PDB file of C-alpha atoms in Angstrom:
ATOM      1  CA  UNK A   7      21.071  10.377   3.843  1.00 71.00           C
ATOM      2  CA  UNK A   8      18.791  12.213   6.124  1.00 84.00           C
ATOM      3  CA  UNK A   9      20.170  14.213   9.266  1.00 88.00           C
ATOM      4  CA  UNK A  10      18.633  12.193  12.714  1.00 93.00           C
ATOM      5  CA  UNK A  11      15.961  14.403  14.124  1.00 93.00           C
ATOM      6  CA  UNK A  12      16.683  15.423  17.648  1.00 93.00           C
ATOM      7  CA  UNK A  13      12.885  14.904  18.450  1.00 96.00           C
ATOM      8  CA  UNK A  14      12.371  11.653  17.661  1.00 96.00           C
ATOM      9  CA  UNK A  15      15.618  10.651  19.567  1.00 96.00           C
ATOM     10  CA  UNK A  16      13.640  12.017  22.608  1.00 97.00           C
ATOM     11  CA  UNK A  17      10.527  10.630  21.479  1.00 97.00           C
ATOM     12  CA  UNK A  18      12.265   7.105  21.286  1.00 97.00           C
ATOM     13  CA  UNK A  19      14.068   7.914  24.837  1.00 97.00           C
ATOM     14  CA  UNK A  20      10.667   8.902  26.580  1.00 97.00           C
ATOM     15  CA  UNK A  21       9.018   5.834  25.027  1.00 98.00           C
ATOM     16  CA  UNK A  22      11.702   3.759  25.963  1.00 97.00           C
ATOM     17  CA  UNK A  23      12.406   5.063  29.549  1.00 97.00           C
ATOM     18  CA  UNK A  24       8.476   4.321  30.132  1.00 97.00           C
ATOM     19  CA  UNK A  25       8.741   0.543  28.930  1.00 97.00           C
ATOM     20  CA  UNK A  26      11.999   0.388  31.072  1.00 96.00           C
ATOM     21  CA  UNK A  27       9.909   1.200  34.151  1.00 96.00           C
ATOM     22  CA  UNK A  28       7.497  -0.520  33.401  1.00 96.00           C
ATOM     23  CA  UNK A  29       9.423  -3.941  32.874  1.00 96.00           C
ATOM     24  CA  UNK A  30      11.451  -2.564  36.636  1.00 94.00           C
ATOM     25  CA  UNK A  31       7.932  -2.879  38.113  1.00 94.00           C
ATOM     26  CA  UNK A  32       6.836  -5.933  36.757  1.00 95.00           C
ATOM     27  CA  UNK A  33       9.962  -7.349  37.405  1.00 94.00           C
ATOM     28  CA  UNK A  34      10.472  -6.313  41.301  1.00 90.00           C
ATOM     29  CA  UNK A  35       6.575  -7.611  41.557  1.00 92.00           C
ATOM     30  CA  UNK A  36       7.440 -10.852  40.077  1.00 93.00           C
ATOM     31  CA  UNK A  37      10.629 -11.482  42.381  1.00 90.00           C
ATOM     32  CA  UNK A  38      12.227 -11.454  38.921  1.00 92.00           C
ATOM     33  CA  UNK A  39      15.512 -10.100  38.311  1.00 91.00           C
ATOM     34  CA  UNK A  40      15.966  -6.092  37.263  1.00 90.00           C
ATOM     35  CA  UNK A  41      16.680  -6.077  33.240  1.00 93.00           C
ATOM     36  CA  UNK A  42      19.918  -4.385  33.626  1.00 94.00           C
ATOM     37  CA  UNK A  43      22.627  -4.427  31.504  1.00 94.00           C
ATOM     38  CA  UNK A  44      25.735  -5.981  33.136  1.00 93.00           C
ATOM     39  CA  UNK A  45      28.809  -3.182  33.430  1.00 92.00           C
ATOM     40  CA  UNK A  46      30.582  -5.344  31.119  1.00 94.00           C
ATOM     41  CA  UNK A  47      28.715  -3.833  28.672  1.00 94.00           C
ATOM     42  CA  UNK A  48      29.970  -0.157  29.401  1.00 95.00           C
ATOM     43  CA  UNK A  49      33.583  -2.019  27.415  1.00 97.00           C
ATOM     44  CA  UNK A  50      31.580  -3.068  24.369  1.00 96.00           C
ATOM     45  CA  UNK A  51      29.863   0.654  24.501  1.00 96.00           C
ATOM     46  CA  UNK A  52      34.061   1.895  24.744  1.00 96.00           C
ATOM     47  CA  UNK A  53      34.720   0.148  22.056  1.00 97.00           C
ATOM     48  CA  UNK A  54      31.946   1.219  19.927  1.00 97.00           C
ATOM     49  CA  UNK A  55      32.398   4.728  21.302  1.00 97.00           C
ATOM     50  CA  UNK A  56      35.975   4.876  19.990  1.00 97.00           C
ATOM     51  CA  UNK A  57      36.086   2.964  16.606  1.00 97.00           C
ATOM     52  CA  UNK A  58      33.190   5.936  15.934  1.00 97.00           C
ATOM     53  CA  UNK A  59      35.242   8.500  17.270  1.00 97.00           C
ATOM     54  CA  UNK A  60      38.342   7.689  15.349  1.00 96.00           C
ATOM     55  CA  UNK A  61      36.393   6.908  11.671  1.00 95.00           C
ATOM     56  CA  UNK A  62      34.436  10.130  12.152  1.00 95.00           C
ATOM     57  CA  UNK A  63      37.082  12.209  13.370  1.00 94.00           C
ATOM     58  CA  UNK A  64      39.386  10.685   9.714  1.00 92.00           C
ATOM     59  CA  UNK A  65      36.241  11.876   7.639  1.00 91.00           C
ATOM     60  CA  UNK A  66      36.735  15.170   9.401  1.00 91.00           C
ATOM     61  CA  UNK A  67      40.386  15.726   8.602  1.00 90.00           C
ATOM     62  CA  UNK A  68      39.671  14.726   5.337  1.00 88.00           C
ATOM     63  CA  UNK A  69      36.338  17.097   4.893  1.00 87.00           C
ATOM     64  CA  UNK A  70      38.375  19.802   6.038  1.00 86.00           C
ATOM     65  CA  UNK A  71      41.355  19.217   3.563  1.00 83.00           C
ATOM     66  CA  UNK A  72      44.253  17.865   6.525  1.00 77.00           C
ATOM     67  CA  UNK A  73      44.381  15.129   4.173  1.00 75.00           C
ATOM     68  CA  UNK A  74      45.380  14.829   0.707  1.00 76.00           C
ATOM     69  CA  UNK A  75      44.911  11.113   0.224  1.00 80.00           C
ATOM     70  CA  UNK A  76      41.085  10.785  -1.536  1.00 84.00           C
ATOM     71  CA  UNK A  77      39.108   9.341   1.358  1.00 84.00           C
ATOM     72  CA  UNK A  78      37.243   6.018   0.299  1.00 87.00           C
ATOM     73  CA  UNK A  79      33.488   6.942  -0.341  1.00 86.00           C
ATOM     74  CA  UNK A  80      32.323   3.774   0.993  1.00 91.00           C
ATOM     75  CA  UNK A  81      34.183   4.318   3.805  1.00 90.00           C
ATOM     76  CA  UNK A  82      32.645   7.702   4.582  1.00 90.00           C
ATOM     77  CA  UNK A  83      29.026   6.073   4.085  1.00 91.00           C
ATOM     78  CA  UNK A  84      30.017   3.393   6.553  1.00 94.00           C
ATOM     79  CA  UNK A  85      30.926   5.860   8.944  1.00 95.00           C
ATOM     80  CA  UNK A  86      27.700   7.403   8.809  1.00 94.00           C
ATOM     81  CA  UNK A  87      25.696   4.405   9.033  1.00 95.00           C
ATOM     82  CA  UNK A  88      27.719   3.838  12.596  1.00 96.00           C
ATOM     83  CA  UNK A  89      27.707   7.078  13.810  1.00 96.00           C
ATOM     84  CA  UNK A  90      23.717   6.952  13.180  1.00 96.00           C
ATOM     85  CA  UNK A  91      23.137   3.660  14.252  1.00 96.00           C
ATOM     86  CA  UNK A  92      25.480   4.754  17.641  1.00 97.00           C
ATOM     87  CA  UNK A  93      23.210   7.695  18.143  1.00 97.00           C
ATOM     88  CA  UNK A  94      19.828   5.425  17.768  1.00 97.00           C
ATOM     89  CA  UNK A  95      21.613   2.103  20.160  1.00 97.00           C
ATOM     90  CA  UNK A  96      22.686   4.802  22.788  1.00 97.00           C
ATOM     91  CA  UNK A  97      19.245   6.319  22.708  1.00 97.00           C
ATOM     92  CA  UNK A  98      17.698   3.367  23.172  1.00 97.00           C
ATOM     93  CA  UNK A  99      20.046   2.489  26.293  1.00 97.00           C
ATOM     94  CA  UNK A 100      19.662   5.299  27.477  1.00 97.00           C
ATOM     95  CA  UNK A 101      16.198   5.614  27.482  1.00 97.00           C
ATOM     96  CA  UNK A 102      15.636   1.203  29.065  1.00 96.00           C
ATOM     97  CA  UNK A 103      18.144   2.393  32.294  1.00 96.00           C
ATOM     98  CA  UNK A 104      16.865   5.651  32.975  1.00 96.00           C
ATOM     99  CA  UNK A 105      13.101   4.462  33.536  1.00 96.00           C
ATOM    100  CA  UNK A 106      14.852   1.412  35.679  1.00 95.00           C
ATOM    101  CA  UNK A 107      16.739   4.030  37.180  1.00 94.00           C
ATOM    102  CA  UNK A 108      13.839   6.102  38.327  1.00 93.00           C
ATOM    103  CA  UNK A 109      12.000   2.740  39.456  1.00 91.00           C
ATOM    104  CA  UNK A 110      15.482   1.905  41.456  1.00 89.00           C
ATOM    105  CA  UNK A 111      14.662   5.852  43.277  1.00 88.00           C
ATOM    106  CA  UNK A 112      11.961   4.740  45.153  1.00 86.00           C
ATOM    107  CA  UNK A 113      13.805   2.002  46.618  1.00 81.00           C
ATOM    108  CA  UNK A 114      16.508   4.384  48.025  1.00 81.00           C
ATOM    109  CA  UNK A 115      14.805   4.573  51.855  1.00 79.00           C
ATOM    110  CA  UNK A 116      14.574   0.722  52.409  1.00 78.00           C
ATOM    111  CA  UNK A 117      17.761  -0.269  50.705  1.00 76.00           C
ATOM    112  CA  UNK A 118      21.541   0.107  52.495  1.00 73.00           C
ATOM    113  CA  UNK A 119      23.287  -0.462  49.378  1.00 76.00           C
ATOM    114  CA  UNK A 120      22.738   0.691  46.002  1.00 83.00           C
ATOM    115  CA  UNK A 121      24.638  -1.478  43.631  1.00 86.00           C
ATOM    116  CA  UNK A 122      21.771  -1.638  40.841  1.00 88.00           C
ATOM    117  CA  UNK A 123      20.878   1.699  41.325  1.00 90.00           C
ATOM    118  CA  UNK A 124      24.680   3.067  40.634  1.00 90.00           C
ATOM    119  CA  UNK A 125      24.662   0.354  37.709  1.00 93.00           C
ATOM    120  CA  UNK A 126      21.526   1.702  35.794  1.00 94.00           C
ATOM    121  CA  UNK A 127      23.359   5.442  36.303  1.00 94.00           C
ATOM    122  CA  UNK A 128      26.187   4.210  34.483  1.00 95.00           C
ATOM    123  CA  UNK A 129      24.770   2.436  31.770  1.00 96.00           C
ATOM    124  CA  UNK A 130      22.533   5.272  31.516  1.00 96.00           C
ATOM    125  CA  UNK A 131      25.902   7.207  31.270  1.00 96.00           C
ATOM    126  CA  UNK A 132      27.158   4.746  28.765  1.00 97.00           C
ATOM    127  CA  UNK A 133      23.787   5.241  26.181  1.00 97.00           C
ATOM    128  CA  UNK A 134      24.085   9.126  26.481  1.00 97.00           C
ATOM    129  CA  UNK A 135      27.891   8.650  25.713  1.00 97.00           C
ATOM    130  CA  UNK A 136      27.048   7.124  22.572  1.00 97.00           C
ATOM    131  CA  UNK A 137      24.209   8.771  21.290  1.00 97.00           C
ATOM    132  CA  UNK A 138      26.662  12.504  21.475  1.00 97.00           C
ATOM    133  CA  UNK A 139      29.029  10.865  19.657  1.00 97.00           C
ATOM    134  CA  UNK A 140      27.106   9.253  17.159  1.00 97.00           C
ATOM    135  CA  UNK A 141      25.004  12.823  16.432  1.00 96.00           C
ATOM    136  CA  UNK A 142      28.350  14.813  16.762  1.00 96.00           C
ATOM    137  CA  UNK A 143      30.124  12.349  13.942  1.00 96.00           C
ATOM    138  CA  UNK A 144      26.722  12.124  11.897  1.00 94.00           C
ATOM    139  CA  UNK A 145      27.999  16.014  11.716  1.00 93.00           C
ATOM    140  CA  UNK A 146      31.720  15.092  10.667  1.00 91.00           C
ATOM    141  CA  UNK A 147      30.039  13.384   7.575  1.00 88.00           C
ATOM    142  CA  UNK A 148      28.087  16.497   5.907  1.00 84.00           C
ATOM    143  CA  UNK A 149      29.694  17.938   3.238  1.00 77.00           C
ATOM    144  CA  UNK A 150      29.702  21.152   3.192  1.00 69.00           C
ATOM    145  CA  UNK A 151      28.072  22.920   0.090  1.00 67.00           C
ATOM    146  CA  UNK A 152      30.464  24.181  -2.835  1.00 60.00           C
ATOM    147  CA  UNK A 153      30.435  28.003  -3.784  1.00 55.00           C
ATOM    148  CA  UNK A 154      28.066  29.172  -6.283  1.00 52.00           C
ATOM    149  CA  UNK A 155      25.460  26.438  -4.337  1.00 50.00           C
ATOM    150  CA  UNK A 156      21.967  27.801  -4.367  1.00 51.00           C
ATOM    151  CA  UNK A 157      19.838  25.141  -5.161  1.00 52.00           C
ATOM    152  CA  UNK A 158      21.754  22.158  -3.980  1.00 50.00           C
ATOM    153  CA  UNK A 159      24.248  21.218  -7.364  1.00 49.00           C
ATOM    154  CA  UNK A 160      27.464  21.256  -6.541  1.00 50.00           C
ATOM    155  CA  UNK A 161      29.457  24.199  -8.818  1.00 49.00           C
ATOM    156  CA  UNK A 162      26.324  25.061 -10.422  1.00 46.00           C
ATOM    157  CA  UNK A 163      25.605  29.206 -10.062  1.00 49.00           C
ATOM    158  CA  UNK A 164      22.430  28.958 -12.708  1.00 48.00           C
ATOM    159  CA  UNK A 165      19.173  28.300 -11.369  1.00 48.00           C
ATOM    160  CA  UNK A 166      18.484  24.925 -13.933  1.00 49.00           C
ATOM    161  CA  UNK A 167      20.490  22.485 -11.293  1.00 52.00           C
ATOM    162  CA  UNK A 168      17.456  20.217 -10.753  1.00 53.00           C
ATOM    163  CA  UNK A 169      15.099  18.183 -13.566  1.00 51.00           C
ATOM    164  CA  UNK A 170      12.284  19.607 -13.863  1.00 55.00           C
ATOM    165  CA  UNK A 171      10.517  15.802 -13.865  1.00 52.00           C
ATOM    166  CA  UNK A 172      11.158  12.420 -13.038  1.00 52.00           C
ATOM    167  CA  UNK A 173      13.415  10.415 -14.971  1.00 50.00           C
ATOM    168  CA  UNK A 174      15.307  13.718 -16.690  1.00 48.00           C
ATOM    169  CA  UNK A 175      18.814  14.371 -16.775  1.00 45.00           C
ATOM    170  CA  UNK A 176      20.223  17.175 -14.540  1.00 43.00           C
ATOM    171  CA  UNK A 177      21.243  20.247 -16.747  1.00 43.00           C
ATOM    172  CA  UNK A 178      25.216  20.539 -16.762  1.00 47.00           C
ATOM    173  CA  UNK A 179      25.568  23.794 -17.953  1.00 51.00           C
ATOM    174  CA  UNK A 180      27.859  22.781 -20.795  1.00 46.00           C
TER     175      UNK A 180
END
């Protein structure tokens, strides 16, 4: 699997944060309510937060030999499929409450209390919790390459690691 490019987590963010806004606006000139997540939610990120914490941090230990059981391989992928799909939900949180957020600003001078505002802040929080630890266990799951690596085979020092066309074998060396 592919490494999640940092830019089009922002790209997603900015796009997000402008439809987030957007809906804020619409909403307020509506009399609807703001789409807010309630802070319920922030357990349910936890949760999430954690149980990608603790797989990633077991794929670590065993990546950097603290373990000599053999780690499960589908295991492993399953922890990077959460830790990316963490990254990509948290983004995506992220980016919804901080364009409600920075509707909720201009609202600061006529409102005396600021529940919502604090409450987009913290869900806000909540996304950019989850995206770190989704990219920093995304991390946990790359294997580092093997000595003698040069053009991506494992063990292989010769330079005939990769077929040469489609539907070849790869040359072992043997």
């Amino acid at each position: 699997m592919k490494l999640i490019n940092p830019l089009l987590l922002l790209l997603i963010g900015a796009v997000l944060a402008g439809l987030g806004w957007l809906a804020a606006l619409v909403a307020g000139r509506y009399g609807l309510d703001t789409p807010v997540l309630p802070l319920t939610g922030l357990i349910t990120m936890g949760v999430i937060v954690v149980l990608t914490l603790i797989l990633g941090i077991r794929v670590l230990r065993w990546r950097n030999g603290k373990k000599k059981k053999l780690l499960n391989p589908i295991l492993a992928a399953w922890t990077l499929v959460l830790a990316q799909a963490c990254a990509y939900t948290g983004t995506v949180l992220l980016g919804w409450h901080a364009g409600i957020f920075l509707d909720q600003l201009r609202l600061w001078p006529v409102r005396s209390g600021q529940p919502l505002t604090w409450e987009t802040l913290s869900m806000a929080g909540g996304g950019l919790a989850m995206m770190v630890v989704g990219l920093v266990v995304e991390r946990f799951c790359r294997i580092p390459p093997e000595d003698g690596d040069a053009d991506g085979t494992p063990g292989m020092p010769g330079k005939r690691g990769k077929p040469t066309a489609e539907g070849e074998y790869a040359y072992r060396g043997d």
